[in-house]
Tab-separated table of C-alpha atoms in Angstrom:
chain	number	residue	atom	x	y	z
A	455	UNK	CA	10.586	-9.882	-15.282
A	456	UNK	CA	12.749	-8.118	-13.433
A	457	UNK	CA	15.661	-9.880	-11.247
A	458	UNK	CA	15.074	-9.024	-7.096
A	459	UNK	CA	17.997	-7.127	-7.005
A	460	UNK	CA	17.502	-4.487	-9.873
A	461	UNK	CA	19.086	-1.145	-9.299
A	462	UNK	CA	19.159	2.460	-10.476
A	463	UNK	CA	22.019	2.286	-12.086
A	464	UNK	CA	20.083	-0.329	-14.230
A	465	UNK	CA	17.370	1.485	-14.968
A	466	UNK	CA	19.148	5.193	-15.368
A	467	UNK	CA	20.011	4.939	-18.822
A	468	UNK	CA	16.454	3.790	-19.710
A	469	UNK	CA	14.756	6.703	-17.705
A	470	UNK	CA	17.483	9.130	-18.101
A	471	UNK	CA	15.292	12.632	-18.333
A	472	UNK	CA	11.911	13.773	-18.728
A	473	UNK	CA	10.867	13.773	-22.383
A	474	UNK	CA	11.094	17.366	-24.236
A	475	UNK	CA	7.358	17.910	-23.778
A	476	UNK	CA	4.800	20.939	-24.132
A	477	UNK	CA	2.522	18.619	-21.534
A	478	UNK	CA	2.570	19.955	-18.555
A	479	UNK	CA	4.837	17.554	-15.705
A	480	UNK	CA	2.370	16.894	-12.250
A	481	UNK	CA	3.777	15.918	-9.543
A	482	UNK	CA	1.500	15.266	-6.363
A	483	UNK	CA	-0.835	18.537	-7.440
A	484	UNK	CA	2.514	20.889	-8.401
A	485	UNK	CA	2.079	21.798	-12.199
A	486	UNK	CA	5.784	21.928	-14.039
A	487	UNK	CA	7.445	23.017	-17.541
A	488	UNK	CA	10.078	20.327	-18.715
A	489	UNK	CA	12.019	23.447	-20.384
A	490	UNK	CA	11.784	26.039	-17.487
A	491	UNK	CA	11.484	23.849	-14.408
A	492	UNK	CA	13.641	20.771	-15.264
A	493	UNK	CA	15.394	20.889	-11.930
A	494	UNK	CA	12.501	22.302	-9.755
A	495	UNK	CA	10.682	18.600	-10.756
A	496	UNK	CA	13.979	16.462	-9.833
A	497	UNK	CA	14.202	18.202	-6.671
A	498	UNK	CA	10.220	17.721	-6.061
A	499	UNK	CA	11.126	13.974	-6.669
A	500	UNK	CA	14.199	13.542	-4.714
A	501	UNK	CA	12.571	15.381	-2.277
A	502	UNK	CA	9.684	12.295	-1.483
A	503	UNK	CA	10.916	9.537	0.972
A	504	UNK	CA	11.861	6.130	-1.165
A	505	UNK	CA	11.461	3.254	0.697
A	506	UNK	CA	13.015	0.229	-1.153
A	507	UNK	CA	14.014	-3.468	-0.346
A	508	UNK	CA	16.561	-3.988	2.560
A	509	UNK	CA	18.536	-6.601	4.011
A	510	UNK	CA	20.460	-7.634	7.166
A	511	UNK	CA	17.929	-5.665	9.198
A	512	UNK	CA	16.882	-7.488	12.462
A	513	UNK	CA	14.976	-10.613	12.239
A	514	UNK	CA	11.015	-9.344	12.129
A	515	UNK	CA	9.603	-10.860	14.423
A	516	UNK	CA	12.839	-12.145	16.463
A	517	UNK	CA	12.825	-15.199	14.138
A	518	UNK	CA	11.499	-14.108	10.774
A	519	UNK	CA	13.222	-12.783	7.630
A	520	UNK	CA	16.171	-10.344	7.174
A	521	UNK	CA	15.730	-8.983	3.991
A	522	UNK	CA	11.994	-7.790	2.336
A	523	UNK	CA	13.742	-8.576	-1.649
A	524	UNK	CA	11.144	-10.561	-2.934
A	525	UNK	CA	8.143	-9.862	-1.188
A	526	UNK	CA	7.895	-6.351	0.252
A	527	UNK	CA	7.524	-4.347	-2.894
A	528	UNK	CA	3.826	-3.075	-1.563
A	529	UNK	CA	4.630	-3.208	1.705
A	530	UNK	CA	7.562	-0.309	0.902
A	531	UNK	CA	4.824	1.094	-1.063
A	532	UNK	CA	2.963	1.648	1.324
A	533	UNK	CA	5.473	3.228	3.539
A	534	UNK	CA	6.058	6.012	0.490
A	535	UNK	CA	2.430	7.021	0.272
A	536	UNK	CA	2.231	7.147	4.049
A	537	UNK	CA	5.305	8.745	4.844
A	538	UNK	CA	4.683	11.442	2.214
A	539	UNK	CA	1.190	12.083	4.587
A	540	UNK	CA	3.226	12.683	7.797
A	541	UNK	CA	5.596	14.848	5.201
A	542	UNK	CA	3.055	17.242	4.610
A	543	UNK	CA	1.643	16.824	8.244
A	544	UNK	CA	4.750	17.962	9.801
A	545	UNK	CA	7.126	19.318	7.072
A	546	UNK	CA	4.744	20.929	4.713
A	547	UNK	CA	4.384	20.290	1.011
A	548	UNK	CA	6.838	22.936	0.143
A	549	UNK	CA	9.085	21.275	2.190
A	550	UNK	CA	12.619	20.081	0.151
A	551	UNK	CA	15.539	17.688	0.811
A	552	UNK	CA	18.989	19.487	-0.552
A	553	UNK	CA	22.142	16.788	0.111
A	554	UNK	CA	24.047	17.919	2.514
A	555	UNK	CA	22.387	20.311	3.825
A	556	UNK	CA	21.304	20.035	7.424
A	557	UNK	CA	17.617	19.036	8.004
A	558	UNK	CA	15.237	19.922	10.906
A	559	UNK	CA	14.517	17.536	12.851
A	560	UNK	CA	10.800	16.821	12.416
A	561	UNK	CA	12.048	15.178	9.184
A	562	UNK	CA	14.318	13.212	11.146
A	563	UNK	CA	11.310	12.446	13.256
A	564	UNK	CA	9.190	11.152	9.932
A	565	UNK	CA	12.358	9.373	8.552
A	566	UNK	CA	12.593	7.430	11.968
A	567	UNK	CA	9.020	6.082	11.979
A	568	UNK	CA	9.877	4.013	8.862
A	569	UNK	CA	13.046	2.736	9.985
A	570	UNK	CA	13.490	-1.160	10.025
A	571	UNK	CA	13.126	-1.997	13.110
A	572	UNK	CA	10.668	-3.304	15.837
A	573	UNK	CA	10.074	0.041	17.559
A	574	UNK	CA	8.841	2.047	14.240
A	575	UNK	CA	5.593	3.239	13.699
A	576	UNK	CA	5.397	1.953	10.156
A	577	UNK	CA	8.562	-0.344	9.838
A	578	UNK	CA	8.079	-3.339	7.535
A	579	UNK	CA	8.217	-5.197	10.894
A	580	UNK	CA	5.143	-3.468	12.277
A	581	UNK	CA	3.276	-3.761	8.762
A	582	UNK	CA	4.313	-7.452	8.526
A	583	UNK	CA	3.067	-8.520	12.127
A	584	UNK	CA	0.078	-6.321	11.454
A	585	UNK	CA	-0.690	-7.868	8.688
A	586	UNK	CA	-0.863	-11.124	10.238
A	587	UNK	CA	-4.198	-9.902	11.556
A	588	UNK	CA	-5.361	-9.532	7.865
A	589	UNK	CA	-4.642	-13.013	7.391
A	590	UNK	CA	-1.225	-12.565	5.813
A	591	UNK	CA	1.157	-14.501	6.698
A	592	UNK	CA	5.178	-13.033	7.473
A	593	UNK	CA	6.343	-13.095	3.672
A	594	UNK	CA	3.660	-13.425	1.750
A	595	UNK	CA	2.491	-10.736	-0.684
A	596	UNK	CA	-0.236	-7.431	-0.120
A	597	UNK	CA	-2.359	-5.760	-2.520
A	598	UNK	CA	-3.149	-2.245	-2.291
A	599	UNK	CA	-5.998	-2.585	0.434
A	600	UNK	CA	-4.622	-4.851	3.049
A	601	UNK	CA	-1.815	-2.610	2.914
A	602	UNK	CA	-3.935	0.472	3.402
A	603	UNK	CA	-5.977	-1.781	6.082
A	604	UNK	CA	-2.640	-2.250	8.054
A	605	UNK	CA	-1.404	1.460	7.787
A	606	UNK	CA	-5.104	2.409	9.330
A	607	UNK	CA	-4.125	0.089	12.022
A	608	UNK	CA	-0.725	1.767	13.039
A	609	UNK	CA	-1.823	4.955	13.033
A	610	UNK	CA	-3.766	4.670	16.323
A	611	UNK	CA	-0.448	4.326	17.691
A	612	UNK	CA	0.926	7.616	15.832
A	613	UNK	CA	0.191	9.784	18.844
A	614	UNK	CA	2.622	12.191	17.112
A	615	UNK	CA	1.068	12.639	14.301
A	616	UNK	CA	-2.800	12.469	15.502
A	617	UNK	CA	-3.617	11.413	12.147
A	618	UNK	CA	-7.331	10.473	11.111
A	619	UNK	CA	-6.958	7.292	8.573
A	620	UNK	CA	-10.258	6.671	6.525
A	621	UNK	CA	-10.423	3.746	4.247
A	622	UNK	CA	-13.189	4.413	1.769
A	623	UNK	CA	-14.756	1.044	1.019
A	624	UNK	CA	-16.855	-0.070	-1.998
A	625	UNK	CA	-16.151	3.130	-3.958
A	626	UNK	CA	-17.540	5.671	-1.987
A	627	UNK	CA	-16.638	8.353	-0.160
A	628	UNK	CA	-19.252	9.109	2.203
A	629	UNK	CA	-18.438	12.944	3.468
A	630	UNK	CA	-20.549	12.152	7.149
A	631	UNK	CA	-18.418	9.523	7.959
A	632	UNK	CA	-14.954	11.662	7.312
A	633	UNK	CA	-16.559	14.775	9.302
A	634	UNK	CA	-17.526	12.898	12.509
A	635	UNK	CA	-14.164	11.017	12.343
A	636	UNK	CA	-11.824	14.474	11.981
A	637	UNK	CA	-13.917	15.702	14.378
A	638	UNK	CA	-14.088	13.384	16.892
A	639	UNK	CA	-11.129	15.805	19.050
A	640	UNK	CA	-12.533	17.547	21.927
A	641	UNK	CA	-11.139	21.064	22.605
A	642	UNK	CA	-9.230	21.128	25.372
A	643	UNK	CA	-11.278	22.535	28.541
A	644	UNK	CA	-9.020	25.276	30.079
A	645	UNK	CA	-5.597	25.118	31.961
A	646	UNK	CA	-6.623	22.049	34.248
A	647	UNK	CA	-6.922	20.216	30.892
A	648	UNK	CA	-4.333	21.472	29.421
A	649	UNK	CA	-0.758	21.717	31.742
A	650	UNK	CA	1.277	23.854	29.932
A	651	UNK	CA	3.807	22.417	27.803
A	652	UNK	CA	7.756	22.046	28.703
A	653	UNK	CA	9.904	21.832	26.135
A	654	UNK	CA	11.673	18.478	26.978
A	655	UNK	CA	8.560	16.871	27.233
A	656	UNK	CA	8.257	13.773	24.476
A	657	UNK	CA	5.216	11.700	23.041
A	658	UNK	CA	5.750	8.411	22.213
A	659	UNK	CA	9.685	9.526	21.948
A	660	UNK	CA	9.044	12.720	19.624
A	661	UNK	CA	8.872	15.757	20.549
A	662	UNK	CA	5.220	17.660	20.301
A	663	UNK	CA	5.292	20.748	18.097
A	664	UNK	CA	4.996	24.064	20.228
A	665	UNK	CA	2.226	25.097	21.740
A	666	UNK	CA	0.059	22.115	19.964
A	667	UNK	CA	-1.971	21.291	23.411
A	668	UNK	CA	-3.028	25.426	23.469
A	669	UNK	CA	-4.655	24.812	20.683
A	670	UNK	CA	-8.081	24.176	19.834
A	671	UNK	CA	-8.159	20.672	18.079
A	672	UNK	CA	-11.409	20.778	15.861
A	673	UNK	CA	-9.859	18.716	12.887
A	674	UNK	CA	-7.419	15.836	13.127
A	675	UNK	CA	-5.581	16.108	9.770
A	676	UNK	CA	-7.044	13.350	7.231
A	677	UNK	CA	-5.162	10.792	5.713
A	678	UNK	CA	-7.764	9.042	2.856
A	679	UNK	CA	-7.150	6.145	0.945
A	680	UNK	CA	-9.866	4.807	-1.215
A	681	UNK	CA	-8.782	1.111	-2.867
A	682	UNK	CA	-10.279	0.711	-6.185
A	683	UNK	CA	-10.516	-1.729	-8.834
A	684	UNK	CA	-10.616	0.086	-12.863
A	685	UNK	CA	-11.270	-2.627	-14.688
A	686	UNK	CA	-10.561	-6.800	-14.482
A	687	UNK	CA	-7.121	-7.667	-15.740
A	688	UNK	CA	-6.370	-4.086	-17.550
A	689	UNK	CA	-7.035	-0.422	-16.433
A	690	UNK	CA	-10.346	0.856	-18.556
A	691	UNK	CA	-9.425	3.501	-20.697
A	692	UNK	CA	-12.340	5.445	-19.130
A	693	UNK	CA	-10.856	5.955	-16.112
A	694	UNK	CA	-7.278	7.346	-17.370
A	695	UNK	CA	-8.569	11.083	-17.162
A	696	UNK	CA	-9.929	11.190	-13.701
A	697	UNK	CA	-6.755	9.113	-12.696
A	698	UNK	CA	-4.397	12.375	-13.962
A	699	UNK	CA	-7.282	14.946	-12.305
A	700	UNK	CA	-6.261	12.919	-9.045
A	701	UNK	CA	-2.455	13.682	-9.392
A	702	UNK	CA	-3.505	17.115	-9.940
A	703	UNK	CA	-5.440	18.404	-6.589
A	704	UNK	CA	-3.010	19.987	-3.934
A	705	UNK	CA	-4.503	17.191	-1.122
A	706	UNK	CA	-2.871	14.185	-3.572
A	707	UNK	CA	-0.786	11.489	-1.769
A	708	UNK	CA	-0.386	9.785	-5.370
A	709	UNK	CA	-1.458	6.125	-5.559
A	710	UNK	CA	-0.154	2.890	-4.707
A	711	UNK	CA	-0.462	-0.256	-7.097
A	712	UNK	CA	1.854	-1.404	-10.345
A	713	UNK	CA	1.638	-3.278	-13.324
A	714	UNK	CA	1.588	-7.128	-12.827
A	715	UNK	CA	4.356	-8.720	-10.530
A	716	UNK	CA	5.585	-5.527	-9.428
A	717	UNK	CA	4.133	-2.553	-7.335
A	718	UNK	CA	5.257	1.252	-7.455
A	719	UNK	CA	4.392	4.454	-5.766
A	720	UNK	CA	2.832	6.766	-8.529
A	721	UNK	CA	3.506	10.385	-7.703
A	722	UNK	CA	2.579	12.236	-10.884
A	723	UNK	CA	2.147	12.009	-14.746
A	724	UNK	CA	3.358	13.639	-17.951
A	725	UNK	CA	1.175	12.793	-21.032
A	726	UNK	CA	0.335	9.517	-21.698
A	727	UNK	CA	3.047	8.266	-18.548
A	728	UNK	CA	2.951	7.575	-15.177
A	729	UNK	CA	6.130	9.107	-12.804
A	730	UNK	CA	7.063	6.491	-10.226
A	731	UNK	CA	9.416	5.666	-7.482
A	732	UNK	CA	9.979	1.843	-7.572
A	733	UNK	CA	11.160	0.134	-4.913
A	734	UNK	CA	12.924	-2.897	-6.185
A	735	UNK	CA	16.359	-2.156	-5.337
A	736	UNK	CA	17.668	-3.941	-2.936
A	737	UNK	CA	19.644	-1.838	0.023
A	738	UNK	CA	21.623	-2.424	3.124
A	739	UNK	CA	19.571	-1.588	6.317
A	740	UNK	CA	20.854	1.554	7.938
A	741	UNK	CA	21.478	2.353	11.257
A	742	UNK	CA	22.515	5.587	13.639
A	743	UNK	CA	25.979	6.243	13.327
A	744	UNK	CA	28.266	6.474	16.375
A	745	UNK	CA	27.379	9.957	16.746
A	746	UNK	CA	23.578	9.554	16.858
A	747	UNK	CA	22.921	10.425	13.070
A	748	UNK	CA	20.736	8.791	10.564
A	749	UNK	CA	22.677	8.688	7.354
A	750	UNK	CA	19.867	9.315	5.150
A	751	UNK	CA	20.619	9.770	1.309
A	752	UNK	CA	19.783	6.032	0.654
A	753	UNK	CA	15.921	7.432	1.493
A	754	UNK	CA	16.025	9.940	-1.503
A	755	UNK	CA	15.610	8.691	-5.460
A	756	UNK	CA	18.537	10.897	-6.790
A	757	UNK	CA	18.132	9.604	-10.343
A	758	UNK	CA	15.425	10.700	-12.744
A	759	UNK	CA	12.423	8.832	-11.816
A	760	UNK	CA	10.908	6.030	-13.815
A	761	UNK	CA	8.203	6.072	-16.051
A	762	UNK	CA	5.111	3.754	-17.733
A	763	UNK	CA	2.394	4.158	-19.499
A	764	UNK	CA	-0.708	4.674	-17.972
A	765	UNK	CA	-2.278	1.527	-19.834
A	766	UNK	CA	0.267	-0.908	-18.756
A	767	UNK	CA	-1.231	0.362	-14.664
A	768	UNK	CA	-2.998	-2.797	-12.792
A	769	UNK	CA	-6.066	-2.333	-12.363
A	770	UNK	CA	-6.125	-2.883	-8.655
A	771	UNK	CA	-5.085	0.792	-7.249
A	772	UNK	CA	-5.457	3.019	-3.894
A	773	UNK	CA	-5.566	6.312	-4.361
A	774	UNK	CA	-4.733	8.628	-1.396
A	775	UNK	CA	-5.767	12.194	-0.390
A	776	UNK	CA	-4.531	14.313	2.840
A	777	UNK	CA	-6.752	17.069	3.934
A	778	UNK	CA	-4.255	18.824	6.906
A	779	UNK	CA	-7.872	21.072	7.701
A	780	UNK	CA	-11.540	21.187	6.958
A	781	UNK	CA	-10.957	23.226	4.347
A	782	UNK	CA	-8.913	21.126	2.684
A	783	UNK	CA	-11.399	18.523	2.885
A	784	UNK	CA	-14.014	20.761	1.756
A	785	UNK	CA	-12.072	22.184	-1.438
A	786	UNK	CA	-11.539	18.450	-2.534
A	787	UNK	CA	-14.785	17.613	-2.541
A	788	UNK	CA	-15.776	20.261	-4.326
A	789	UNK	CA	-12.655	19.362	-6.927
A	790	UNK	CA	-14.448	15.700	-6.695
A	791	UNK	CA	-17.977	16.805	-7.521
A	792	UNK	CA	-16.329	18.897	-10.398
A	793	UNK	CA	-14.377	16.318	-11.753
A	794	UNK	CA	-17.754	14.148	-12.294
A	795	UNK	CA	-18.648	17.028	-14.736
A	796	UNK	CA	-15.762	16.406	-17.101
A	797	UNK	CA	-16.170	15.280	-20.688
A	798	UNK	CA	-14.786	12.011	-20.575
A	799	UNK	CA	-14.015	11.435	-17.472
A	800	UNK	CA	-15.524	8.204	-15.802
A	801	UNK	CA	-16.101	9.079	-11.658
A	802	UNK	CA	-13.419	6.334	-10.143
A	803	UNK	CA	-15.596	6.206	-6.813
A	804	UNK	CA	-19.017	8.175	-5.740
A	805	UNK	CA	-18.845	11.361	-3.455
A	806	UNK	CA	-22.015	11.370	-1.548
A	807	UNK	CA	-23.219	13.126	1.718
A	808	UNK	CA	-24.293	10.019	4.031
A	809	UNK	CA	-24.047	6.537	3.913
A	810	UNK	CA	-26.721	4.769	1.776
A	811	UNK	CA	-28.952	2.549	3.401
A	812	UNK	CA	-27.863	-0.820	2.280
A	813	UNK	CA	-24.278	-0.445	3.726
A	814	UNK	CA	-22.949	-1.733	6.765
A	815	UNK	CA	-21.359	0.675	9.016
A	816	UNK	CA	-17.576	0.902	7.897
A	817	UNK	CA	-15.708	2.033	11.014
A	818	UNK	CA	-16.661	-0.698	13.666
A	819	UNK	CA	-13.354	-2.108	15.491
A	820	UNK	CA	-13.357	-4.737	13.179
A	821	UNK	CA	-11.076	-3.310	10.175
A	822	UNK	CA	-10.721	-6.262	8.064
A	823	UNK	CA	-13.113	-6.213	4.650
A	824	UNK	CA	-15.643	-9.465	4.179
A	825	UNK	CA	-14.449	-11.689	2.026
A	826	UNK	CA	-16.929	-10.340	-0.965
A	827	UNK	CA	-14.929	-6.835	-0.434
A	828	UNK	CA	-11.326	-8.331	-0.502
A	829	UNK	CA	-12.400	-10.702	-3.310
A	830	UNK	CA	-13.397	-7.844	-5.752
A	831	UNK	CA	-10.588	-5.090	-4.176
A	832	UNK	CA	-7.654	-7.409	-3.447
A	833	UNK	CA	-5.050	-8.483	-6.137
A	834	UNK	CA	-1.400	-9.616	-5.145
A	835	UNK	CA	1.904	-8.047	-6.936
A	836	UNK	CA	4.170	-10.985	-6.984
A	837	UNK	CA	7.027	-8.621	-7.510
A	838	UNK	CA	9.353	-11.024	-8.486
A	839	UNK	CA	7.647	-14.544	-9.332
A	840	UNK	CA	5.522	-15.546	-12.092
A	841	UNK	CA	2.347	-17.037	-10.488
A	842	UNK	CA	1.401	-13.961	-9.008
A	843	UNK	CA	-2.128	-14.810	-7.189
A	844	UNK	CA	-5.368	-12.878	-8.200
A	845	UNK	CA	-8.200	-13.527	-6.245
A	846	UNK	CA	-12.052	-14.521	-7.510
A	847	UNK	CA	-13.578	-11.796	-8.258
């Protein structure tokens, strides 16, 4: 297993390039040559906010732990998936980080909704009190759902981002249910509704983009996580193909889950492997500088990242999509629909129009799962202890 505190420098040596490959290198739906685009795919990578173990940040909940080592591992998972959704929502996939080079500040903006503290969006303080809620107690270990389940949560309070956060339950995607939610934005009704903006004028302490309340809002950009279980203690080989087709659509988050006792944020493939960003390193908590800066390099993986096989993946996964328009929404359904076509491919989940008739409605105010749905979608990632949990199923 590996100790709390294992670092990059550790692991460097092990995962010290890309293998000399003619497979093609994804990386969240960008296709890449190892020989001609070696240093495009490290910059893709260091470009993707890492979120690992901290300590000496304040107390969560005024009294509670200092440090996530141990316990956080999905919990910072789930900040990478999420944070890589408000990336493309404000920053734009093309979007790169380049050290040292000055950064607008809507990345500053992203970068401060994940820092550990009380007053962040998606801290590990909010997801951790959150998560209380789910009946998980300060400490104790998520799986990929409840995780998903708290991020849902916080988002209402995203007013920046005006995200719309879809969990897709019992592996389905019903398309009704995404529509009425995305569109759920009236326009705005003429200059009485609408002041005009002033430039100083902040939501929730960030700054709205220009001219965002002249628009018409008919879409509220899509954030879609659908938890999954492949298999019961190992990933079914049937699945492996529609797992890399996922890594491969332009509207891919990548997938949040791991390989028993320790969870990782899966952002691409090459071959037969699995590109990750792990977050078991442990890292002093950062804070502004004198000056008002965030000193922000300990947020980017500047190693090569790591790698696994795709048969050593726990089976217990979410997979996450963002659809910034309609049309995003509606060209990944129509990659989904394709994708059931492929020789070999088993569908992870079903695509289907409306909700069948023997489901319950999915987006009453109630959030949590029933127990039958956490039972057969909920598995722990002990990152660091033996007797990692796994629920009946």
């Amino acid at each position: 297993l590996f100790p709390a505190t294992l670092t990059y420098d550790t692991l460097r040596f092990e995962y010290e390039d890309f293998p000399e490959t003619k497979e093609p290198v994804w990386i969240l739906g960008r296709k890449y040559s190892v020989f001609t685009e070696k240093e495009e795919i490290l910059l893709d990578v260091t470009s993707r906010l890492w979120f690992t173990y901290r300590k000496n940040f304040p107390a969560i909940g005024g009294t509670g732990p200092t440090s996530d080592t141990g316990w956080g591992c999905m919990l910072r998972c789930g900040q990478m998936i999420f944070a890589q959704a408000l990336v493309c929502r404000h920053l734009g996939r093309d979007w790169r980080w380049i050290k040292g080079k000055r950064q607008m500040d809507n990345y500053f903006n992203v970068l401060n909704a994940f820092i550990d503290k009380k007053d962040s969006y998606y801290s590990i303080h909010q997801i951790a009190q959150m998560g209380v809620g789910e009946g998980k107690s300060i400490g104790q270990w998520y799986g990929p759902n409840t995780v998903a389940q708290v991020l849902k949560k916080l988002a209402t309070f995203d007013t920046w981002s005006s995200l719309a956060v879809h969990i897709a339950m019992d592996n389905t995607v019903v398309m009704e249910e995404i529509r009425r939610l995305c569109q759920s934005n009236l326009p705005c009704g003429g200059a009485a509704a609408c002041p005009a903006l002033e430039s100083d004028v902040l939501y929730n302490g960030y700054p709205e983009e220009p001219g965002v309340r002249d628009r018409l809002v008919l879409w509220k950009p899509l954030v879609l996580l659908i938890p999954l279980r492949l298999g019961l203690t190992e990933i079914n080989e049937a699945y492996i193909e529609t797992l890399k087709h996922c890594f491969m659509m332009p509207q891919s988050l990548g997938v949040i889950g791991g390989k028993p006792n320790s969870a990782h944020y899966f952002i691409g493939y090459v071959g037969e492997e699995l590109i990750y960003l792990d977050p078991h390193t442990t890292q002093p908590a950062v804070e502004p500088s004198d000056s008002g800066c965030l000193p922000d390099e300990s947020f980017h993986c500047q190693h090569p990242p790591c790698r696994m096989s795709i048969t050593e993946l726990d089976p217990s996964i979410a997979v996450g999509f963002f659809c910034n328009t309609e049309a995003d929404f509606n060209d990944w359904c129509q990659q989904i629909k394709k994708l059931a076509l492929v020789r070999g491919a088993l569908p992870m989940f079903e695509l289907v129009e409306r909700q069948p008739s023997h489901f319950s409605n999915p987006d009453v105010l109630n959030l949590t799962p029933d127990s039958s749905d956490a039972d057969r979608l909920e598995r722990f990632f002990d990152s660091e202890d033996e007797d990692f949990e796994i629920l009946s199923l």
